[in-house]
Structure formats: C-alpha cells, structure tokens
GROMACS .gro file of N, CA and C in nm:
model
  336
    1UNK      N    1  11.502   8.314  10.947
    1UNK     CA    2  11.460   8.327  11.057
    1UNK      C    3  11.304   8.275  11.062
    2UNK      N    4  11.263   8.178  11.143
    2UNK     CA    5  11.143   8.082  11.126
    2UNK      C    6  11.020   8.157  11.139
    3UNK      N    7  11.033   8.283  11.263
    3UNK     CA    8  10.913   8.348  11.290
    3UNK      C    9  10.920   8.511  11.190
    4UNK      N   10  11.003   8.522  11.100
    4UNK     CA   11  11.008   8.640  11.039
    4UNK      C   12  10.914   8.634  10.901
    5UNK      N   13  10.822   8.737  10.918
    5UNK     CA   14  10.728   8.761  10.828
    5UNK      C   15  10.749   8.758  10.701
    6UNK      N   16  10.858   8.840  10.655
    6UNK     CA   17  10.909   8.873  10.524
    6UNK      C   18  10.983   8.723  10.511
    7UNK      N   19  11.044   8.664  10.556
    7UNK     CA   20  11.128   8.529  10.531
    7UNK      C   21  11.010   8.452  10.466
    8UNK      N   22  10.902   8.454  10.543
    8UNK     CA   23  10.793   8.362  10.492
    8UNK      C   24  10.745   8.401  10.380
    9UNK      N   25  10.717   8.512  10.338
    9UNK     CA   26  10.663   8.566  10.231
    9UNK      C   27  10.780   8.519  10.105
   10UNK      N   28  10.931   8.547  10.155
   10UNK     CA   29  10.993   8.513  10.019
   10UNK      C   30  11.024   8.363   9.981
   11UNK      N   31  10.975   8.305  10.091
   11UNK     CA   32  11.003   8.123  10.084
   11UNK      C   33  10.859   8.091  10.065
   12UNK      N   34  10.755   8.188  10.005
   12UNK     CA   35  10.636   8.155   9.956
   12UNK      C   36  10.585   8.056  10.045
   13UNK      N   37  10.569   8.101  10.184
   13UNK     CA   38  10.487   8.058  10.268
   13UNK      C   39  10.365   8.098  10.313
   14UNK      N   40  10.365   8.206  10.269
   14UNK     CA   41  10.251   8.343  10.295
   14UNK      C   42  10.212   8.396  10.139
   15UNK      N   43  10.131   8.415  10.094
   15UNK     CA   44  10.094   8.449   9.967
   15UNK      C   45  10.119   8.583   9.965
   16UNK      N   46  10.157   8.661   9.837
   16UNK     CA   47  10.197   8.789   9.839
   16UNK      C   48  10.159   8.825   9.689
   17UNK      N   49  10.140   8.934   9.637
   17UNK     CA   50  10.117   9.000   9.472
   17UNK      C   51  10.287   8.993   9.465
   18UNK      N   52  10.340   8.918   9.387
   18UNK     CA   53  10.453   8.896   9.358
   18UNK      C   54  10.486   9.001   9.238
   19UNK      N   55  10.603   9.071   9.260
   19UNK     CA   56  10.619   9.170   9.129
   19UNK      C   57  10.749   9.129   9.080
   20UNK      N   58  10.834   9.044   9.187
   20UNK     CA   59  10.970   8.990   9.093
   20UNK      C   60  11.044   8.920   9.196
   21UNK      N   61  11.121   8.794   9.134
   21UNK     CA   62  11.191   8.707   9.205
   21UNK      C   63  11.287   8.682   9.144
   22UNK      N   64  11.399   8.648   9.204
   22UNK     CA   65  11.549   8.569   9.137
   22UNK      C   66  11.606   8.529   9.299
   23UNK      N   67  11.698   8.450   9.250
   23UNK     CA   68  11.787   8.372   9.365
   23UNK      C   69  11.816   8.459   9.469
   24UNK      N   70  11.835   8.583   9.450
   24UNK     CA   71  11.871   8.708   9.559
   24UNK      C   72  11.761   8.770   9.637
   25UNK      N   73  11.682   8.826   9.579
   25UNK     CA   74  11.565   8.903   9.634
   25UNK      C   75  11.409   8.846   9.587
   26UNK      N   76  11.322   8.928   9.620
   26UNK     CA   77  11.171   8.933   9.611
   26UNK      C   78  11.140   9.021   9.611
   27UNK      N   79  11.032   9.076   9.528
   27UNK     CA   80  10.972   9.201   9.529
   27UNK      C   81  10.806   9.183   9.516
   28UNK      N   82  10.748   9.269   9.611
   28UNK     CA   83  10.575   9.207   9.595
   28UNK      C   84  10.518   9.361   9.663
   29UNK      N   85  10.416   9.363   9.606
   29UNK     CA   86  10.319   9.487   9.646
   29UNK      C   87  10.299   9.490   9.766
   30UNK      N   88  10.292   9.601   9.840
   30UNK     CA   89  10.246   9.636  10.000
   30UNK      C   90  10.102   9.637  10.017
   31UNK      N   91  10.070   9.563  10.114
   31UNK     CA   92   9.932   9.540  10.115
   31UNK      C   93   9.862   9.661  10.180
   32UNK      N   94   9.948   9.751  10.198
   32UNK     CA   95   9.859   9.876  10.230
   32UNK      C   96   9.903   9.990  10.168
   33UNK      N   97   9.893  10.006  10.041
   33UNK     CA   98   9.990  10.103   9.984
   33UNK      C   99   9.970  10.238  10.006
   34UNK      N  100  10.087  10.307   9.996
   34UNK     CA  101  10.094  10.472  10.043
   34UNK      C  102  10.089  10.576   9.916
   35UNK      N  103  10.110  10.473   9.783
   35UNK     CA  104  10.090  10.545   9.668
   35UNK      C  105  10.032  10.446   9.548
   36UNK      N  106   9.992  10.502   9.431
   36UNK     CA  107   9.924  10.449   9.334
   36UNK      C  108  10.044  10.309   9.312
   37UNK      N  109  10.172  10.332   9.285
   37UNK     CA  110  10.269  10.225   9.284
   37UNK      C  111  10.357  10.219   9.423
   38UNK      N  112  10.333  10.144   9.483
   38UNK     CA  113  10.392  10.089   9.602
   38UNK      C  114  10.416   9.935   9.620
   39UNK      N  115  10.547   9.890   9.578
   39UNK     CA  116  10.584   9.749   9.611
   39UNK      C  117  10.716   9.762   9.713
   40UNK      N  118  10.759   9.658   9.765
   40UNK     CA  119  10.866   9.634   9.841
   40UNK      C  120  10.974   9.527   9.791
   41UNK      N  121  11.093   9.575   9.812
   41UNK     CA  122  11.223   9.464   9.778
   41UNK      C  123  11.281   9.408   9.908
   42UNK      N  124  11.304   9.312   9.881
   42UNK     CA  125  11.361   9.239  10.032
   42UNK      C  126  11.480   9.147   9.978
   43UNK      N  127  11.565   9.108  10.056
   43UNK     CA  128  11.677   9.027  10.044
   43UNK      C  129  11.590   8.881  10.077
   44UNK      N  130  11.626   8.778  10.032
   44UNK     CA  131  11.575   8.621  10.057
   44UNK      C  132  11.652   8.602  10.190
   45UNK      N  133  11.781   8.651  10.192
   45UNK     CA  134  11.841   8.618  10.317
   45UNK      C  135  11.804   8.730  10.420
   46UNK      N  136  11.793   8.665  10.568
   46UNK     CA  137  11.720   8.739  10.689
   46UNK      C  138  11.858   8.859  10.688
   47UNK      N  139  11.829   8.964  10.681
   47UNK     CA  140  11.882   9.053  10.729
   47UNK      C  141  11.811   9.176  10.823
   48UNK      N  142  11.828   9.213  10.945
   48UNK     CA  143  11.721   9.266  11.030
   48UNK      C  144  11.695   9.387  10.995
   49UNK      N  145  11.804   9.509  10.912
   49UNK     CA  146  11.769   9.641  10.871
   49UNK      C  147  11.872   9.655  10.819
   50UNK      N  148  11.915   9.802  10.769
   50UNK     CA  149  12.011   9.850  10.691
   50UNK      C  150  12.117   9.855  10.826
   51UNK      N  151  12.086   9.861  10.956
   51UNK     CA  152  12.200   9.841  11.030
   51UNK      C  153  12.296   9.721  11.043
   52UNK      N  154  12.210   9.592  10.988
   52UNK     CA  155  12.252   9.482  10.985
   52UNK      C  156  12.370   9.466  10.843
   53UNK      N  157  12.375   9.554  10.756
   53UNK     CA  158  12.444   9.540  10.638
   53UNK      C  159  12.614   9.544  10.670
   54UNK      N  160  12.673   9.445  10.614
   54UNK     CA  161  12.792   9.446  10.636
   54UNK      C  162  12.879   9.439  10.537
   55UNK      N  163  13.015   9.424  10.524
   55UNK     CA  164  13.121   9.400  10.425
   55UNK      C  165  13.067   9.241  10.371
   56UNK      N  166  13.014   9.162  10.453
   56UNK     CA  167  13.009   9.032  10.408
   56UNK      C  168  12.858   9.003  10.330
   57UNK      N  169  12.792   9.095  10.351
   57UNK     CA  170  12.645   9.077  10.287
   57UNK      C  171  12.586   9.210  10.215
   58UNK      N  172  12.705   9.285  10.191
   58UNK     CA  173  12.658   9.402  10.123
   58UNK      C  174  12.627   9.400   9.945
   59UNK      N  175  12.677   9.295   9.913
   59UNK     CA  176  12.621   9.275   9.777
   59UNK      C  177  12.505   9.252   9.763
   60UNK      N  178  12.423   9.223   9.818
   60UNK     CA  179  12.294   9.207   9.817
   60UNK      C  180  12.190   9.327   9.779
   61UNK      N  181  12.256   9.423   9.877
   61UNK     CA  182  12.182   9.581   9.870
   61UNK      C  183  12.188   9.643   9.724
   62UNK      N  184  12.337   9.593   9.686
   62UNK     CA  185  12.372   9.615   9.558
   62UNK      C  186  12.296   9.567   9.421
   63UNK      N  187  12.298   9.459   9.440
   63UNK     CA  188  12.165   9.367   9.372
   63UNK      C  189  12.020   9.433   9.375
   64UNK      N  190  11.974   9.450   9.484
   64UNK     CA  191  11.851   9.533   9.518
   64UNK      C  192  11.815   9.592   9.430
   65UNK      N  193  11.924   9.707   9.468
   65UNK     CA  194  11.925   9.835   9.370
   65UNK      C  195  11.916   9.862   9.226
   66UNK      N  196  11.967   9.749   9.166
   66UNK     CA  197  11.975   9.714   9.017
   66UNK      C  198  11.859   9.686   8.974
   67UNK      N  199  11.774   9.572   9.072
   67UNK     CA  200  11.652   9.518   9.060
   67UNK      C  201  11.536   9.671   9.045
   68UNK      N  202  11.593   9.718   9.159
   68UNK     CA  203  11.473   9.857   9.136
   68UNK      C  204  11.488   9.938   9.008
   69UNK      N  205  11.582   9.951   8.978
   69UNK     CA  206  11.614  10.006   8.853
   69UNK      C  207  11.553   9.952   8.742
   70UNK      N  208  11.579   9.833   8.724
   70UNK     CA  209  11.514   9.776   8.609
   70UNK      C  210  11.378   9.723   8.648
   71UNK      N  211  11.289   9.736   8.743
   71UNK     CA  212  11.161   9.713   8.762
   71UNK      C  213  11.088   9.868   8.739
   72UNK      N  214  11.160   9.940   8.798
   72UNK     CA  215  11.106  10.110   8.766
   72UNK      C  216  11.091  10.155   8.631
   73UNK      N  217  11.210  10.071   8.568
   73UNK     CA  218  11.232  10.101   8.413
   73UNK      C  219  11.099  10.059   8.331
   74UNK      N  220  11.108   9.926   8.343
   74UNK     CA  221  10.987   9.811   8.295
   74UNK      C  222  10.853   9.877   8.346
   75UNK      N  223  10.823   9.932   8.445
   75UNK     CA  224  10.674   9.977   8.486
   75UNK      C  225  10.670  10.131   8.425
   76UNK      N  226  10.759  10.201   8.368
   76UNK     CA  227  10.755  10.306   8.310
   76UNK      C  228  10.772  10.441   8.403
   77UNK      N  229  10.845  10.424   8.500
   77UNK     CA  230  10.854  10.489   8.622
   77UNK      C  231  10.961  10.588   8.627
   78UNK      N  232  10.971  10.716   8.591
   78UNK     CA  233  11.102  10.809   8.585
   78UNK      C  234  11.086  10.907   8.706
   79UNK      N  235  10.991  10.869   8.774
   79UNK     CA  236  11.027  10.949   8.915
   79UNK      C  237  10.931  10.866   9.042
   80UNK      N  238  11.026  10.825   9.126
   80UNK     CA  239  10.968  10.758   9.242
   80UNK      C  240  11.104  10.777   9.365
   81UNK      N  241  11.035  10.736   9.457
   81UNK     CA  242  11.113  10.731   9.596
   81UNK      C  243  11.130  10.585   9.656
   82UNK      N  244  11.274  10.572   9.728
   82UNK     CA  245  11.304  10.453   9.727
   82UNK      C  246  11.344  10.476   9.929
   83UNK      N  247  11.255  10.404   9.987
   83UNK     CA  248  11.260  10.431  10.136
   83UNK      C  249  11.326  10.270  10.222
   84UNK      N  250  11.396  10.305  10.303
   84UNK     CA  251  11.421  10.221  10.394
   84UNK      C  252  11.388  10.262  10.531
   85UNK      N  253  11.301  10.199  10.642
   85UNK     CA  254  11.299  10.273  10.792
   85UNK      C  255  11.390  10.148  10.843
   86UNK      N  256  11.461  10.220  10.934
   86UNK     CA  257  11.509  10.156  11.033
   86UNK      C  258  11.498  10.175  11.180
   87UNK      N  259  11.478  10.077  11.248
   87UNK     CA  260  11.415  10.080  11.377
   87UNK      C  261  11.276  10.125  11.383
   88UNK      N  262  11.208  10.094  11.521
   88UNK     CA  263  11.069  10.109  11.565
   88UNK      C  264  11.018  10.245  11.541
   89UNK      N  265  11.121  10.352  11.603
   89UNK     CA  266  11.055  10.478  11.596
   89UNK      C  267  11.087  10.538  11.462
   90UNK      N  268  11.159  10.499  11.376
   90UNK     CA  269  11.149  10.542  11.223
   90UNK      C  270  11.033  10.455  11.157
   91UNK      N  271  10.956  10.394  11.198
   91UNK     CA  272  10.846  10.318  11.146
   91UNK      C  273  10.845  10.172  11.048
   92UNK      N  274  10.982  10.113  11.095
   92UNK     CA  275  11.009   9.978  11.061
   92UNK      C  276  10.913   9.868  11.147
   93UNK      N  277  10.831   9.851  11.083
   93UNK     CA  278  10.733   9.744  11.137
   93UNK      C  279  10.778   9.589  11.131
   94UNK      N  280  10.839   9.545  11.015
   94UNK     CA  281  10.893   9.427  11.010
   94UNK      C  282  11.034   9.414  11.018
   95UNK      N  283  11.117   9.342  11.084
   95UNK     CA  284  11.254   9.382  11.109
   95UNK      C  285  11.299   9.282  11.022
   96UNK      N  286  11.273   9.310  10.892
   96UNK     CA  287  11.396   9.226  10.810
   96UNK      C  288  11.391   9.374  10.673
   97UNK      N  289  11.513   9.331  10.657
   97UNK     CA  290  11.569   9.441  10.567
   97UNK      C  291  11.456   9.461  10.417
   98UNK      N  292  11.429   9.595  10.384
   98UNK     CA  293  11.278   9.589  10.306
   98UNK      C  294  11.348   9.755  10.247
   99UNK      N  295  11.327   9.736  10.107
   99UNK     CA  296  11.313   9.898  10.042
   99UNK      C  297  11.139   9.914   9.966
  100UNK      N  298  11.128  10.048  10.037
  100UNK     CA  299  10.993  10.049   9.978
  100UNK      C  300  11.004  10.126   9.822
  101UNK      N  301  10.944  10.088   9.720
  101UNK     CA  302  10.951  10.174   9.628
  101UNK      C  303  10.799  10.238   9.580
  102UNK      N  304  10.796  10.370   9.609
  102UNK     CA  305  10.665  10.440   9.585
  102UNK      C  306  10.677  10.538   9.434
  103UNK      N  307  10.568  10.530   9.403
  103UNK     CA  308  10.543  10.634   9.275
  103UNK      C  309  10.433  10.676   9.250
  104UNK      N  310  10.365  10.738   9.174
  104UNK     CA  311  10.250  10.818   9.099
  104UNK      C  312  10.189  10.885   9.179
  105UNK      N  313  10.252  10.966   9.278
  105UNK     CA  314  10.185  11.085   9.344
  105UNK      C  315  10.304  11.167   9.392
  106UNK      N  316  10.254  11.288   9.411
  106UNK     CA  317  10.366  11.366   9.484
  106UNK      C  318  10.415  11.339   9.602
  107UNK      N  319  10.559  11.346   9.639
  107UNK     CA  320  10.590  11.298   9.762
  107UNK      C  321  10.643  11.467   9.821
  108UNK      N  322  10.607  11.439   9.971
  108UNK     CA  323  10.653  11.560  10.016
  108UNK      C  324  10.796  11.561  10.061
  109UNK      N  325  10.821  11.665  10.132
  109UNK     CA  326  10.945  11.652  10.205
  109UNK      C  327  10.932  11.772  10.302
  110UNK      N  328  10.973  11.752  10.410
  110UNK     CA  329  11.027  11.592  10.465
  110UNK      C  330  10.890  11.524  10.501
  111UNK      N  331  10.932  11.403  10.477
  111UNK     CA  332  10.815  11.282  10.525
  111UNK      C  333  10.808  11.272  10.645
  112UNK      N  334  10.654  11.223  10.667
  112UNK     CA  335  10.627  11.182  10.812
  112UNK      C  336  10.557  11.321  10.876
   0.00000   0.00000   0.00000
C-alpha cells in the first residue's frame, strides 16, 4: 500500500532503527519504547493485521516468529513478551501486521 507507514519503513523510504532485515520481514526499534528492549517485526508484504492472515500468507507469520526467536537469542533475552494489537480499540495504530517484542522490565497481567 502506497500510503502505509510500515510499508514505507520496510521499503527504506522512511528511516528507522533497523534491527534485522531479510526478504520476508523487517525489524526495527519502536520510536516510543515501552520497555528497555522494544522492537517491532513486520512482514514486507502488506497485511493489515492478524485478521488478514490466511492460508495463502500464513507462512510469513511462521517466518516472523522464527526471526523473533533468533533475534531474542542473539540479544540474550530469555524472558520477553510478543504482542500484536488488532483493531483500533485494541490499540493498533498502524494498519499493517506487526509484532512488538518487549523485554527488560516486569510485564504485568492483564496488560492495559
């Protein structure tokens, strides 16, 4: 999508604090971190949210979780939270599938 913020970040049109990149996904530091470690992992292909995952595109999600496991291991994180908000009421502010990875502080439950 030409007007999608995260599509533009993944394409390199908007600067970001890149953490990781491959042909399928892009990871970057959150601009308003909620924990000492807080980065997002997004698919390069536009998917609006978890609600847009289908049999045709679900392999990208498996790949993203493999990347999250690899990155958190490389960063020495053995306790972390992975979050995806779906819809405005849940707190999704950018309509592009993304997974927040947060670590380095106590995470409360329930969140929010």
